[in-house]
PDB file of C-alpha atoms in Angstrom:
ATOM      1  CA  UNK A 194     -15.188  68.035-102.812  1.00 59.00           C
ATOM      2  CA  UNK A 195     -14.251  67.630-106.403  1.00 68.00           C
ATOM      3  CA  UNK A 196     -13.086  63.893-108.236  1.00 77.00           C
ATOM      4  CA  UNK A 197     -10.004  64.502-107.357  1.00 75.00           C
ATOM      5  CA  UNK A 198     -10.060  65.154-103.576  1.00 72.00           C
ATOM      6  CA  UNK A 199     -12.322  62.228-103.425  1.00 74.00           C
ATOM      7  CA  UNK A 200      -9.963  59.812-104.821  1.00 78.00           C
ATOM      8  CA  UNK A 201      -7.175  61.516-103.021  1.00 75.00           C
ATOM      9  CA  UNK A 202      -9.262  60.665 -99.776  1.00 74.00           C
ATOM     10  CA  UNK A 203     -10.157  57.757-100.770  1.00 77.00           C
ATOM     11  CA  UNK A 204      -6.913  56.423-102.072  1.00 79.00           C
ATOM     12  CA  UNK A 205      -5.588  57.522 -98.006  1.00 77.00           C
ATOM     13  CA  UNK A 206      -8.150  55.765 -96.395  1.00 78.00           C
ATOM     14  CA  UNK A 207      -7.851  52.688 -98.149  1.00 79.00           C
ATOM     15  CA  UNK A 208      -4.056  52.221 -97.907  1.00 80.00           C
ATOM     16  CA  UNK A 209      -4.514  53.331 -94.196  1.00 79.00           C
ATOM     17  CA  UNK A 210      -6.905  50.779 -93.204  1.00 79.00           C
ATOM     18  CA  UNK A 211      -5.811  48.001 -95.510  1.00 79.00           C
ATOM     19  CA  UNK A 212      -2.558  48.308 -93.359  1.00 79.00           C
ATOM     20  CA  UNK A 213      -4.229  48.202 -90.149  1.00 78.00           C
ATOM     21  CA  UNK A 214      -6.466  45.335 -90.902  1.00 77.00           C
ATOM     22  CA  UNK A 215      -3.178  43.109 -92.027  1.00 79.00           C
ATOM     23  CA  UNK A 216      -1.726  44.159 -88.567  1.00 78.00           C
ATOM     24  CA  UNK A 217      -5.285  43.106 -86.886  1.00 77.00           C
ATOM     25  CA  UNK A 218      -5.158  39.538 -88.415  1.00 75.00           C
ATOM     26  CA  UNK A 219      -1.894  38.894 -87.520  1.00 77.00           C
ATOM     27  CA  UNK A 220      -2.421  39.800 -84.108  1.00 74.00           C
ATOM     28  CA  UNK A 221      -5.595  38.331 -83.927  1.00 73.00           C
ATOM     29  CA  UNK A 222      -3.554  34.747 -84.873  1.00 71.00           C
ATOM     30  CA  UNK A 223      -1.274  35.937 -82.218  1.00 72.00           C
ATOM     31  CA  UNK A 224      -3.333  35.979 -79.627  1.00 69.00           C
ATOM     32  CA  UNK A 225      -5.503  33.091 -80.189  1.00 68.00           C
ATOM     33  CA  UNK A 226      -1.735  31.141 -79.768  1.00 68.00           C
ATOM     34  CA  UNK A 227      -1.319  33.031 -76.476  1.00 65.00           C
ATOM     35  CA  UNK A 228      -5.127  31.688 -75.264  1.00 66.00           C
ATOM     36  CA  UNK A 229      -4.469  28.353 -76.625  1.00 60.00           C
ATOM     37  CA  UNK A 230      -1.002  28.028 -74.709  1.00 66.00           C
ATOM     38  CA  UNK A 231      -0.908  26.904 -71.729  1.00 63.00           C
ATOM     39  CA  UNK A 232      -0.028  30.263 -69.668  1.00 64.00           C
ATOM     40  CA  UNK A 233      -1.305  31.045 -66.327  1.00 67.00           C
ATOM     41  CA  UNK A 234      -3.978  33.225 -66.056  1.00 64.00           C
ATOM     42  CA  UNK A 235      -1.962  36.669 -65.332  1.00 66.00           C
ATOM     43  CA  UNK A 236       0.260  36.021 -67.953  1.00 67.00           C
ATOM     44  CA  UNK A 237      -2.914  36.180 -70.666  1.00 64.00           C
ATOM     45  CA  UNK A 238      -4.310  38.866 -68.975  1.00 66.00           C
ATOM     46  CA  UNK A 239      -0.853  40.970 -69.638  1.00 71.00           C
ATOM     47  CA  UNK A 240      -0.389  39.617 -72.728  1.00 70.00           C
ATOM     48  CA  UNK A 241      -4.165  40.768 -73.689  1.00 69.00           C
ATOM     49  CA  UNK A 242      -3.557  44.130 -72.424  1.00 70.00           C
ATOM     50  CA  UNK A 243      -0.524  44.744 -74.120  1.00 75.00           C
ATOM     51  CA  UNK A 244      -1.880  43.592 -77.292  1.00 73.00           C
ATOM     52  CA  UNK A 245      -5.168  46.702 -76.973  1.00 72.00           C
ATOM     53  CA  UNK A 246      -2.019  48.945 -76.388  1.00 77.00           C
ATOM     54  CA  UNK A 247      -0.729  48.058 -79.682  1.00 78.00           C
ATOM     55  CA  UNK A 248      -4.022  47.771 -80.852  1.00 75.00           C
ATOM     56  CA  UNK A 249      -4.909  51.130 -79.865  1.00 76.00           C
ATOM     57  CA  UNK A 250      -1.605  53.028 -80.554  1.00 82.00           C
ATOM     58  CA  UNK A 251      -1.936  51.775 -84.329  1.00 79.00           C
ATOM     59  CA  UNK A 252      -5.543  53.164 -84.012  1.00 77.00           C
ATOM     60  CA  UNK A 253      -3.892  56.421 -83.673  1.00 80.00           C
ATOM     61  CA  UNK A 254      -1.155  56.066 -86.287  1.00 83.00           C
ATOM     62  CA  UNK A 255      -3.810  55.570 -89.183  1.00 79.00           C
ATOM     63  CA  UNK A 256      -5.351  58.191 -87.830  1.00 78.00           C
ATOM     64  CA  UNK A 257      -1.689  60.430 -87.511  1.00 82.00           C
ATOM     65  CA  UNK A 258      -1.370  58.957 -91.641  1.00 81.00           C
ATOM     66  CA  UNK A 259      -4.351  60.213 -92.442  1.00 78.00           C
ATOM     67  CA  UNK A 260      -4.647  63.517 -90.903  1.00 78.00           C
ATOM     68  CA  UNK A 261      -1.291  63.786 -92.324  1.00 81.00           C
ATOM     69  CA  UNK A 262      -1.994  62.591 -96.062  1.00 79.00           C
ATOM     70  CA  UNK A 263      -5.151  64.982 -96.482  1.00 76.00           C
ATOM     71  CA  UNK A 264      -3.192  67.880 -94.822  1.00 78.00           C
ATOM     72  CA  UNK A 265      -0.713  67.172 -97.713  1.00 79.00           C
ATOM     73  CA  UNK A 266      -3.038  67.023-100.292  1.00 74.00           C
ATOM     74  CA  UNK A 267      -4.971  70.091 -99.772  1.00 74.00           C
ATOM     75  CA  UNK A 268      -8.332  68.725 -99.633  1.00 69.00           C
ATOM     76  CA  UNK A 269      -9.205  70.274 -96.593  1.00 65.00           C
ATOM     77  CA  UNK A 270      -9.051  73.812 -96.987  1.00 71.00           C
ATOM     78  CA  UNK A 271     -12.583  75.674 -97.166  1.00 74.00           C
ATOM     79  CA  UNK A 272     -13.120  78.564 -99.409  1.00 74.00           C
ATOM     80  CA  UNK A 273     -14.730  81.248 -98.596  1.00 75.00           C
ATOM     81  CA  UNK A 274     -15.952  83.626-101.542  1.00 77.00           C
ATOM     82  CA  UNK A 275     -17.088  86.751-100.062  1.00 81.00           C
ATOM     83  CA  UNK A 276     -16.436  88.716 -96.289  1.00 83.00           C
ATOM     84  CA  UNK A 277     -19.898  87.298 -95.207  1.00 84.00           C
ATOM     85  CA  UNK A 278     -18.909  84.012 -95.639  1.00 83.00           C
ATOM     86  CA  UNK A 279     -15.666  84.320 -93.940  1.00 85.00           C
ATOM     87  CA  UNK A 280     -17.237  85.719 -91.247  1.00 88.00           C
ATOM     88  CA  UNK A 281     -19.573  82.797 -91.233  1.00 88.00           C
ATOM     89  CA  UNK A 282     -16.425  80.081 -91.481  1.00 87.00           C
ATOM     90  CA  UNK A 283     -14.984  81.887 -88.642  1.00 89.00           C
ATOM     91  CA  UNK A 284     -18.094  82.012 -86.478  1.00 91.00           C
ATOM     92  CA  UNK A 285     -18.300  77.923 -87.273  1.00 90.00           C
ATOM     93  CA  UNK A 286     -14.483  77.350 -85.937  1.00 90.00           C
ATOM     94  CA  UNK A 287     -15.196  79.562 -82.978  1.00 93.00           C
ATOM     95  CA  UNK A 288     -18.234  76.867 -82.120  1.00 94.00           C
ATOM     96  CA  UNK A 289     -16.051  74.193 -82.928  1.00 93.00           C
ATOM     97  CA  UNK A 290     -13.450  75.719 -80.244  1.00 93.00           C
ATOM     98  CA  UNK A 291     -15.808  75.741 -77.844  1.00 95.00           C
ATOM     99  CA  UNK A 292     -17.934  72.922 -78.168  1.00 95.00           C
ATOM    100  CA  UNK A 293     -14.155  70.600 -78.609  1.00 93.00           C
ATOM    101  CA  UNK A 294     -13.102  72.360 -75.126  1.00 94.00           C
ATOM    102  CA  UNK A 295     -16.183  71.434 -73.213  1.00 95.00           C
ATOM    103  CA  UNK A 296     -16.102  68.077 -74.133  1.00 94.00           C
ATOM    104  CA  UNK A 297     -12.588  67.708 -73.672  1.00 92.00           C
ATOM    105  CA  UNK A 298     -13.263  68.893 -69.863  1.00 92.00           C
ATOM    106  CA  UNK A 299     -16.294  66.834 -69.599  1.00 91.00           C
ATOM    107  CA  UNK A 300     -14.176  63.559 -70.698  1.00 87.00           C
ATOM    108  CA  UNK A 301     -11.347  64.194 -68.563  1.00 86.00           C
ATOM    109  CA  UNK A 302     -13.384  65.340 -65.436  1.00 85.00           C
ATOM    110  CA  UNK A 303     -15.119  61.909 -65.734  1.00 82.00           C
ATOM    111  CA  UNK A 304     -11.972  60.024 -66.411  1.00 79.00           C
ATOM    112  CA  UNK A 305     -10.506  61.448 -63.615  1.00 77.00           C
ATOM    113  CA  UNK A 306     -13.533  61.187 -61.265  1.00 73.00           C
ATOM    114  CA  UNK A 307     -14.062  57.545 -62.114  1.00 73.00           C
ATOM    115  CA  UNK A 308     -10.445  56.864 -61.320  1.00 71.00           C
ATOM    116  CA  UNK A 309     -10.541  58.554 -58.268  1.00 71.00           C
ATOM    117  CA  UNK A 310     -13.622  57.444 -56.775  1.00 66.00           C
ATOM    118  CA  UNK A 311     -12.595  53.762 -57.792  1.00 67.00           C
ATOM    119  CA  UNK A 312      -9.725  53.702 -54.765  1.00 67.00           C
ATOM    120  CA  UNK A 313     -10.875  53.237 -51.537  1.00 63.00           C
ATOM    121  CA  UNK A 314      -9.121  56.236 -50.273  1.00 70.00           C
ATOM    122  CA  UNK A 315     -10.937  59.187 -51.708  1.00 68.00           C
ATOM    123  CA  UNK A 316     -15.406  59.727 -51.957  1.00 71.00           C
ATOM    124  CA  UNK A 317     -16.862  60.600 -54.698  1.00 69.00           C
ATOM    125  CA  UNK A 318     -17.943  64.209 -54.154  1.00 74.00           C
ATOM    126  CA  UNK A 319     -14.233  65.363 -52.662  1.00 74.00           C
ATOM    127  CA  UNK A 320     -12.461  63.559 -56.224  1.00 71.00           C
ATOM    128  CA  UNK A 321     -15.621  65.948 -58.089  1.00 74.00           C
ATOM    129  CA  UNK A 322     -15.003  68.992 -55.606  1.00 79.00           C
ATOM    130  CA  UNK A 323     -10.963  68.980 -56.338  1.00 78.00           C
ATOM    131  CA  UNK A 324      -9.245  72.749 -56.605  1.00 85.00           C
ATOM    132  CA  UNK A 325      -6.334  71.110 -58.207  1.00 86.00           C
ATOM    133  CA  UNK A 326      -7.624  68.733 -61.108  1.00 82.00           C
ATOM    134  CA  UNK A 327     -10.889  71.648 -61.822  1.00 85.00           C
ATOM    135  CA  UNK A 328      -8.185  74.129 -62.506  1.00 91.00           C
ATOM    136  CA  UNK A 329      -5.865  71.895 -64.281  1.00 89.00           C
ATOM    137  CA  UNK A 330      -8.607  70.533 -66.743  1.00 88.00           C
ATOM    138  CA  UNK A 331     -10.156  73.851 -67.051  1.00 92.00           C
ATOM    139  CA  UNK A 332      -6.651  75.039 -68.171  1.00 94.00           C
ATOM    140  CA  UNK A 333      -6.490  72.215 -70.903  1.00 94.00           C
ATOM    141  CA  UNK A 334      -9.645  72.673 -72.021  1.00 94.00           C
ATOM    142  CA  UNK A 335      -9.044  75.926 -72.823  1.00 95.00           C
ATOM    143  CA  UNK A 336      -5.887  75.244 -74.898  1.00 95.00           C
ATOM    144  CA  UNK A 337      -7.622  72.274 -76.667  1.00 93.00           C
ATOM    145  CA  UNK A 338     -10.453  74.682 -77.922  1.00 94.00           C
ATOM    146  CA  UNK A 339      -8.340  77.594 -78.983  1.00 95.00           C
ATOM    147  CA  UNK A 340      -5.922  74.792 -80.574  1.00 93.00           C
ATOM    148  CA  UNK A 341      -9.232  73.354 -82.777  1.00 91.00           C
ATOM    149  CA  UNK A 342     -10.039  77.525 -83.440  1.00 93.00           C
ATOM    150  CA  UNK A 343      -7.027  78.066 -84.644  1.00 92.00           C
ATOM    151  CA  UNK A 344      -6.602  74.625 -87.087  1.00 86.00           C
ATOM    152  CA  UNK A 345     -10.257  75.402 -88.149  1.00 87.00           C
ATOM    153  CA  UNK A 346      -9.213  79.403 -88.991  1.00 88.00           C
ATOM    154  CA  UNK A 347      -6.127  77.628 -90.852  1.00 86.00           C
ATOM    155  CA  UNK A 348      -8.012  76.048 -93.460  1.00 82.00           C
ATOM    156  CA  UNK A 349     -10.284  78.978 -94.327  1.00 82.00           C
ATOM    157  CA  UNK A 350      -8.725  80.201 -97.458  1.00 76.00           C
ATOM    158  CA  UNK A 351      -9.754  83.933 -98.847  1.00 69.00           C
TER     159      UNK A 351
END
């Protein structure tokens, strides 16, 4: 990246995470009032909870600002100079697809396992060995890798 694509992404970052740490310390005050209080025990723990929410949805939001910010300012696009290196760019975003779709199946087939298994109702192997959730994370993962392929392809520039 050049000078100015580094201040650009630096200038992003900084207002992005300067607003989510001023969120933090407020809601770190916030919730040492709700522990201090005198609430009943299930009240703090749903308090608590909904607080990671929050916590975790702005997570995503400064992420959302600055996926959107650098999309905006360019600084993402890759050139590629001749057909050998577009070739080359293309081959990368094709492993990218497919490397982002197997782990997106191997996070949700363990997210879902571990849920399943956790109730008393269903074993281990027969949550694993499930027609319905193999085909419907296979499907995903699938559309998850050819999505990354296809925003990878995007910012090759000829």
């Amino acid at each position: 990246m050049d000078e100015y694509q580094q201040a650009e992404l630096y200038k992003s970052g900084f207002y992005a995470f300067a607003y989510y740490f001023i969120f933090s310390f407020i809601e770190v005050l916030a919730m040492s009032i709700v522990i201090i209080s005198s609430f009943p025990d299930d009240l703090k723990i749903n308090i608590f909870s909904i607080l990671i929410m929050v916590n975790l949805f702005l997570i995503l939001l400064v992420g959302f600002y600055l996926t959107h910010r650098i999309k905006m300012s360019r600084i993402d696009l890759v050139d590629a100079n001749d057909k050998l290196s577009y070739q080359d760019l293309i081959r990368r975003a094709r492993r990218q697809g497919i490397i982002s779709g197997i782990l997106f199946l191997l996070f949700t087939r363990l997210y879902e396992v571990i849920g399943i298994a956790l109730s008393d109702d269903v074993s281990f192997i027969s949550a694993f060995l499930n027609p319905r959730l193999n085909i419907i994370s296979i499907v995903f993962s699938i559309v998850v890798g050819m999505a990354t392929y296809f925003r990878q392809k995007k910012k090759i520039q000829k």
